[in-house]
XYZ file of C-alpha atoms in Angstrom:
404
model
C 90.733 106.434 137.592
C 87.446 105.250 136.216
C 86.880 105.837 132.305
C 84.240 107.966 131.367
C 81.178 105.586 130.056
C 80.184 105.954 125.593
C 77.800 108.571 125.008
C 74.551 107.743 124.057
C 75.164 108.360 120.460
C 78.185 105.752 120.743
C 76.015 103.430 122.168
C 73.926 102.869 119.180
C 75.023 100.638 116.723
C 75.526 102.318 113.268
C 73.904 101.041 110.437
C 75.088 97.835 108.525
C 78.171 97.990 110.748
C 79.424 95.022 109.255
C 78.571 95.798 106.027
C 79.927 98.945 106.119
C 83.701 97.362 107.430
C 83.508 94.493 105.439
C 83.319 96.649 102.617
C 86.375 98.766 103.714
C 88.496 95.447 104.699
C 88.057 94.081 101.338
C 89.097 97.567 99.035
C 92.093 97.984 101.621
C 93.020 94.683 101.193
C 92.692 95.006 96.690
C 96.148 97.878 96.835
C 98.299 94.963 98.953
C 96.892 92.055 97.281
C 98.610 94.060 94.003
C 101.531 95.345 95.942
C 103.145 92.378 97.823
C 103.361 89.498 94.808
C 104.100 92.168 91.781
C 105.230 94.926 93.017
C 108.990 92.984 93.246
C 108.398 91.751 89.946
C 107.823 95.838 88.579
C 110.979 96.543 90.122
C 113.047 93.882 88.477
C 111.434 95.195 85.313
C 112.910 98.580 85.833
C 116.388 97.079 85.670
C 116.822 96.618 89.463
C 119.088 93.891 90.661
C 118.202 92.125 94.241
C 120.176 93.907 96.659
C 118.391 97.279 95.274
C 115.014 95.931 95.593
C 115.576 94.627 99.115
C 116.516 98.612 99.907
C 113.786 99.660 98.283
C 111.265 97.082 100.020
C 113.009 97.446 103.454
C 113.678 101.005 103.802
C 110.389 101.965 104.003
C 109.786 99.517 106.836
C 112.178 101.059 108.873
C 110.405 104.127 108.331
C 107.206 102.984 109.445
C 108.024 101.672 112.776
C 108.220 105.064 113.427
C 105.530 106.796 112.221
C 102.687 104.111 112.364
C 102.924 103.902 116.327
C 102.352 107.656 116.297
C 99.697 107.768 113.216
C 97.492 105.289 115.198
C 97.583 107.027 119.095
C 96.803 109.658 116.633
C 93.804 108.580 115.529
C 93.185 107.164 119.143
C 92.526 111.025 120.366
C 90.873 112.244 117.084
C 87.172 113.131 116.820
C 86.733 110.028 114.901
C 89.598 107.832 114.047
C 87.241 107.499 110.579
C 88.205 110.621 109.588
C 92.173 109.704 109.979
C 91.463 106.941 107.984
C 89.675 108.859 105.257
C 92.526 111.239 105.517
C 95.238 108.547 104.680
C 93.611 106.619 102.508
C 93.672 109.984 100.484
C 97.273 110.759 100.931
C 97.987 107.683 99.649
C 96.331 107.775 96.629
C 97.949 110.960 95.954
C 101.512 109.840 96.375
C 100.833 106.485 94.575
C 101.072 108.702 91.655
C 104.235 108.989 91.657
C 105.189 105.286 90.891
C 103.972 107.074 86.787
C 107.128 109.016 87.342
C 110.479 107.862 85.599
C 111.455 104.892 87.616
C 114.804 105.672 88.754
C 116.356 104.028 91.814
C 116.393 107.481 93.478
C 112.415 108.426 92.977
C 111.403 105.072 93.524
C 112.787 104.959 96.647
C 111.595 108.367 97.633
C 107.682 107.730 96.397
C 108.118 104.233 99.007
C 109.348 105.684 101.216
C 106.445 108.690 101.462
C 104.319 106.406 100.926
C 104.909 104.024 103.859
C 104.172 106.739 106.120
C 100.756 107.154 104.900
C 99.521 103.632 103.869
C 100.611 101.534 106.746
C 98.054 102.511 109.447
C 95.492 101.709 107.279
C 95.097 98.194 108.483
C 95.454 98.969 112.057
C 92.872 101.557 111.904
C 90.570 99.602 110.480
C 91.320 97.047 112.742
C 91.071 98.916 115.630
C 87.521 100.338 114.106
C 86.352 96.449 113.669
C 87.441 95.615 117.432
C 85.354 98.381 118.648
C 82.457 97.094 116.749
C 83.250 93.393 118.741
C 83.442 94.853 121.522
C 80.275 97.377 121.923
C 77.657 95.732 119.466
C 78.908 91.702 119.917
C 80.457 92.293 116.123
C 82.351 89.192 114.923
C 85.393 90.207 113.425
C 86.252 87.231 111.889
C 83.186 87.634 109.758
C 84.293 91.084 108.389
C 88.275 90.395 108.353
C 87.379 87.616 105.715
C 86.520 89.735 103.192
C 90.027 91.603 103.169
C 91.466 88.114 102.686
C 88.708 87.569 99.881
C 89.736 90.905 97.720
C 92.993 89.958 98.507
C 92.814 86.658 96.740
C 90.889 88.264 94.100
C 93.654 91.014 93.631
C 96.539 87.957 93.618
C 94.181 86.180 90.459
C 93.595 89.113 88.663
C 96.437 91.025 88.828
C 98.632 87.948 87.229
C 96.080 87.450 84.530
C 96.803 91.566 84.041
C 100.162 91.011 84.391
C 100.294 88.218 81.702
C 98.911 90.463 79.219
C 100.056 93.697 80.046
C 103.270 93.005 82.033
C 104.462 94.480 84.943
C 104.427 98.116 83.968
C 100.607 97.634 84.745
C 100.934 97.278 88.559
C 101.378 100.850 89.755
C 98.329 101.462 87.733
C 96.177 98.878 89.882
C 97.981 100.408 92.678
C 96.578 103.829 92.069
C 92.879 102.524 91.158
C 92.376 100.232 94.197
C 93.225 103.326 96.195
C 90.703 105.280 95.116
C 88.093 102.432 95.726
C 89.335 102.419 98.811
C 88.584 105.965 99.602
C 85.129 105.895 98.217
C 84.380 102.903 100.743
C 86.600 104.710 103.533
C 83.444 107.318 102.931
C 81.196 105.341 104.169
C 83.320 103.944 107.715
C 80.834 104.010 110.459
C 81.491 106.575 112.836
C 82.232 105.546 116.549
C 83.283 108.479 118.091
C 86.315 108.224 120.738
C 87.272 104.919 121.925
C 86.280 105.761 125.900
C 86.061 102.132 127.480
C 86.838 98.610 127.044
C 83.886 97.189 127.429
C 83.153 93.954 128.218
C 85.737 94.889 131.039
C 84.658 97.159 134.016
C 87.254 99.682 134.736
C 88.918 98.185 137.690
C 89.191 94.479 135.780
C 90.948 97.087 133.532
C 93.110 98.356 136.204
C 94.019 95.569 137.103
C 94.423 93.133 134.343
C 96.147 95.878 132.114
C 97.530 98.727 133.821
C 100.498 99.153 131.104
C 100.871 97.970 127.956
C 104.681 97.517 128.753
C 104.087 94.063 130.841
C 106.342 91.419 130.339
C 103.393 88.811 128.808
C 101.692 91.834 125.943
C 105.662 92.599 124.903
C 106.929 88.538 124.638
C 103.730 87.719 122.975
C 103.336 90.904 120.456
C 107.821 90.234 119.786
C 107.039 86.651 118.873
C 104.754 87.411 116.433
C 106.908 90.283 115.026
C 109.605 87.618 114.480
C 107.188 84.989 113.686
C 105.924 87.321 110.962
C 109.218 88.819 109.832
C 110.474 85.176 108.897
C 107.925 85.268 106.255
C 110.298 88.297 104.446
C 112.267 86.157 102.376
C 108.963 84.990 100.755
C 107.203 88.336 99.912
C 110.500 89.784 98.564
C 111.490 86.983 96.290
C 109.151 84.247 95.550
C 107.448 85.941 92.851
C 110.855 86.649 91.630
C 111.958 82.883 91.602
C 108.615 81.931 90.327
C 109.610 83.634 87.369
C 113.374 82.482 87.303
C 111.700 78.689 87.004
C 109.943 79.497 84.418
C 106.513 79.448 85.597
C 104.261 82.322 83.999
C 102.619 85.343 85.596
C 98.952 83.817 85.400
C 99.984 80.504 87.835
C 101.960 82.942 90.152
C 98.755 85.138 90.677
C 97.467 81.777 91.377
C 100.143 80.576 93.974
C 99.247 83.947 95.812
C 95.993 83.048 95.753
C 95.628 79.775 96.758
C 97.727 81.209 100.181
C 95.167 83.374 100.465
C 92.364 80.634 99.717
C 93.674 78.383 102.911
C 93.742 81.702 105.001
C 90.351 82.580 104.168
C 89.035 79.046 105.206
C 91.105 79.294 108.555
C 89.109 82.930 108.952
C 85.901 80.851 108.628
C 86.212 77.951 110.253
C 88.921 79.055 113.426
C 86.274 79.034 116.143
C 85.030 76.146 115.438
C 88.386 74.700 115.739
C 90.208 76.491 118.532
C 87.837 78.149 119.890
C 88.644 76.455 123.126
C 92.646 77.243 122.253
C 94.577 79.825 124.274
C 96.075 82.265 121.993
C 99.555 81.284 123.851
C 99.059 77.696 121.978
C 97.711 79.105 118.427
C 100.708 80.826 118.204
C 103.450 77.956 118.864
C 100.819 76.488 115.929
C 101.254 79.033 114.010
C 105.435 79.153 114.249
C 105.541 75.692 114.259
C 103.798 75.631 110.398
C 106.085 78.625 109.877
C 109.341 75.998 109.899
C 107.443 73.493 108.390
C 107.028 75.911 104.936
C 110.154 77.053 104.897
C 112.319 73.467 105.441
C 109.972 72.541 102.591
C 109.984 75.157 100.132
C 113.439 74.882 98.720
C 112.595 71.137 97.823
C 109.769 71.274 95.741
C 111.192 72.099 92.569
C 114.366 69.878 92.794
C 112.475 67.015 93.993
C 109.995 67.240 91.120
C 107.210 67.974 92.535
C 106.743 71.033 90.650
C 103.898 73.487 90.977
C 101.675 70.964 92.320
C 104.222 70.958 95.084
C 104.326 74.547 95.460
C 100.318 74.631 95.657
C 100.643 72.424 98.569
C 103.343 74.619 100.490
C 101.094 77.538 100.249
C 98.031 75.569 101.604
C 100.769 76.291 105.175
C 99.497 79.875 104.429
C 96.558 79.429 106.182
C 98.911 78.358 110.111
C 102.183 81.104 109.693
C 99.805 83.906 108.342
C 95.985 83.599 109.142
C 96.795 81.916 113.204
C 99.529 84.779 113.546
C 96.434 87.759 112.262
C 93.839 85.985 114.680
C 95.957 85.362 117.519
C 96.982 88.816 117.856
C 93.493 90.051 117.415
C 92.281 87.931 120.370
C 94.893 88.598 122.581
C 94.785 92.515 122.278
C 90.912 91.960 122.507
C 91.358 89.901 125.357
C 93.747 92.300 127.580
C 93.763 95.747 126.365
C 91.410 98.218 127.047
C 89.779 100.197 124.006
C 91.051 103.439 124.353
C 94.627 101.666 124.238
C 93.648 99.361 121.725
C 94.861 101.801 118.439
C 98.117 102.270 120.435
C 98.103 97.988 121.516
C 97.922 97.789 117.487
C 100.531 100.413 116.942
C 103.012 98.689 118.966
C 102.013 94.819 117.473
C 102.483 96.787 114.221
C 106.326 98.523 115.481
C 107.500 94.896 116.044
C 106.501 93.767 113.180
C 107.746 96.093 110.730
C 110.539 96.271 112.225
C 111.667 93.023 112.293
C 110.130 92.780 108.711
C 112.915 94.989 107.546
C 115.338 93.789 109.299
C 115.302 90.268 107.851
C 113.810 91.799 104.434
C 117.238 94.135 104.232
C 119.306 90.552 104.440
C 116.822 89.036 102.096
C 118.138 90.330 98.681
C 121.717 89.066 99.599
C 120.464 85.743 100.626
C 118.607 85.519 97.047
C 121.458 87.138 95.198
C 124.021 84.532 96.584
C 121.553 81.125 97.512
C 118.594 81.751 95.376
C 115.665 79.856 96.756
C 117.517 78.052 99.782
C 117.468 81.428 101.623
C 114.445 80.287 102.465
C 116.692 77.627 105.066
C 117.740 81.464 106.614
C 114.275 81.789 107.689
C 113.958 78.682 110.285
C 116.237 80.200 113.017
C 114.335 83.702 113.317
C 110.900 81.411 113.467
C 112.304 79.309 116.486
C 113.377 82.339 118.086
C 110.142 83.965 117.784
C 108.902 80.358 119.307
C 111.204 80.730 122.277
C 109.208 84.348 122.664
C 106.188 83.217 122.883
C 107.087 80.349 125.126
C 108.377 82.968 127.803
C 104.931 85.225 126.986
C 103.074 81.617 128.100
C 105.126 81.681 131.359
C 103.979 85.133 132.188
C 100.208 84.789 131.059
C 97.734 86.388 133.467
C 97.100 83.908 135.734
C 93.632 85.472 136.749
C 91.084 84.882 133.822
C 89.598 88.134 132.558
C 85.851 88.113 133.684
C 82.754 89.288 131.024
């Protein structure tokens, strides 16, 4: 069956599109940029030892496989998946609050694990908002993506320079203010409408090249870079943490976050001039392949003297295991999956990810607690094996190209 074609209103191109996602990719992005590098060190300031904060940073993952699949096919079938979006973003404002509650154990875990629900789709949302925009108006997402990675880095600076003055106790208070910046921009998301189509596919390439999103090459490829992605869980749960342990202050941590963020931004601008002619198959063994290559190095720096120099250059790797992983997914659900599947396509890349995420972020806080920084070493298996995923994805490609 034939998808209806976009109403004439959806065929017009709102105003300062890009503008108007750029700006919503880069106050989403200020809340994480705050969350992953400090909120591990707020916890340890509370009094919590490693195996609690790995509950309280996995548990909430778990949760979220769950409900982000069905958030996102949500906002698939909603008037406007804007208005979900608004709707969250709200939500989770509201329950950020209660991070200013007594920080026990029990009510920390609770306000993460409400939260979760809530603040997880946001990225998928607004992804799936910015792949609409590529594919009805020629929008290059790339070009509006950046600026999440931008705010990001901005966040990672600034919120160590906070931190060195304030302390930790400061970071559920950035938490709470980026939120609301992000629901005054989240008032301004273009409006779109339903997705109805995948244009630039007609509906029987659609038939055809994607009939369900359960075929063998959308699940290897979208599992490899779950497990691709989840071997980075030893490093957002702990490496601010060990930072600290080696004595290096909160200011130069902010800046090791954001010189990660730095190399991902210039991979976001410079990608299709380098692999533009790249299938996404091979950007991805790239990407897992700089994935061992940081973790086999990071447990040497510091005993091999190479100090924070040395860790500067490890996180320059930032730009292959994180920013390839981001655009290679992008291009292949843009590639083969229609729009209207393209919120649940993200829901599912985002199931995988999370997770394997907890899975691996659950074992982290033993790993710390009993190997310190050569956990990291714990990491190289579940990379390979998110390799050998994507290796059998390659075998089962398409082998008909999609036509424009």
């Amino acid at each position: 069956m034939s998808l209806p074609p976009l109403s004439p209103e959806q065929l017009v191109k709102p105003r300062h599109f890009e503008l108007r996602m750029s700006l919503i990719f880069s106050t989403l992005f200020v809340s994480l940029g705050t969350h992953l590098p400090y909120f591990p060190l707020w916890l340890q300031a509370q009094g919590f030892h490693a195996e609690q904060i790995a509950i309280i940073l996995a548990a909430p993952m778990f949760l979220r496989v769950v409900t982000t699949p069905l958030l996102t096919a949500l906002a698939d079938r909603a008037k406007d998946r804007a208005d979900v979006y608004i709707a969250l973003v709200a939500a989770t404002m509201v329950l950020s609050a209660g991070y200013f509650l007594k920080p026990t154990y029990a009510m920390v875990l609770a306000v993460s694990l409400a939260l979760t629900v809530v603040w997880t789709p946001h990225s998928p949302i607004a992804d799936s908002l910015a792949l609409s925009g590529v594919r009805r108006f020629g929008s290059n997402y790339t070009a509006m993506r950046k600026w999440g990675s931008i705010s990001y880095l901005c966040a990672n600076v600034a919120g160590g320079f906070i931190l060195a003055w304030t302390g930790p106790q400061a970071v559920p208070v950035i938490i709470f203010a980026s939120l609301a910046a992000a629901l005054v921009a989240g008032l301004l998301a273009p409006r779109l409408g339903r997705p109805r189509r995948a244009s630039p596919l007609s509906a029987a390439d659609i038939q055809h090249q994607a009939p369900s999103l359960l075929n063998p090459y959308f699940l290897y490829f979208t599992l490899g870079v779950g497990i691709i992605t989840a071997s980075h869980a030893f490093l957002y749960g702990f490496v601010s943490i060990y930072w600290k342990s080696v004595g290096i202050s909160d200011s130069v941590v902010g800046l090791l976050w954001a010189w990660g963020v730095v190399a991902e931004v210039c991979m976001f601008l410079f990608f299709n001039r380098i692999f533009a002619s790249v299938s996404v198959v091979k950007v991805m063994l790239i990407a897992g392949i700089g994935s061992i290559v940081r973790w086999i190095a990071f447990p040497l720096i510091w005993p091999l003297g190479l100090g924070v120099i040395g860790f500067f250059g490890v996180q320059t790797l930032h730009s292959v295991s994180v920013a390839m992983v981001l655009i290679g997914l992008q291009k292949m659900i843009g590639e083969t999956v229609s729009e209207e599947r393209t919120g649940a396509a993200q829901g599912i890349a985002y199931f995988f990810n999370g997770f394997f995420m907890a899975a691996v972020t659950l074992a982290s806080g033993p790993l710390y607690e009993r190997y310190g920084v050569d956990g990291f070493l714990a990491m190289i298996p579940i990379a390979f094996i998110g390799l050998g995923l994507i290796g059998l994805a390659a075998r089962s490609a398409p082998q008909r190209p999609v036509r424009r």
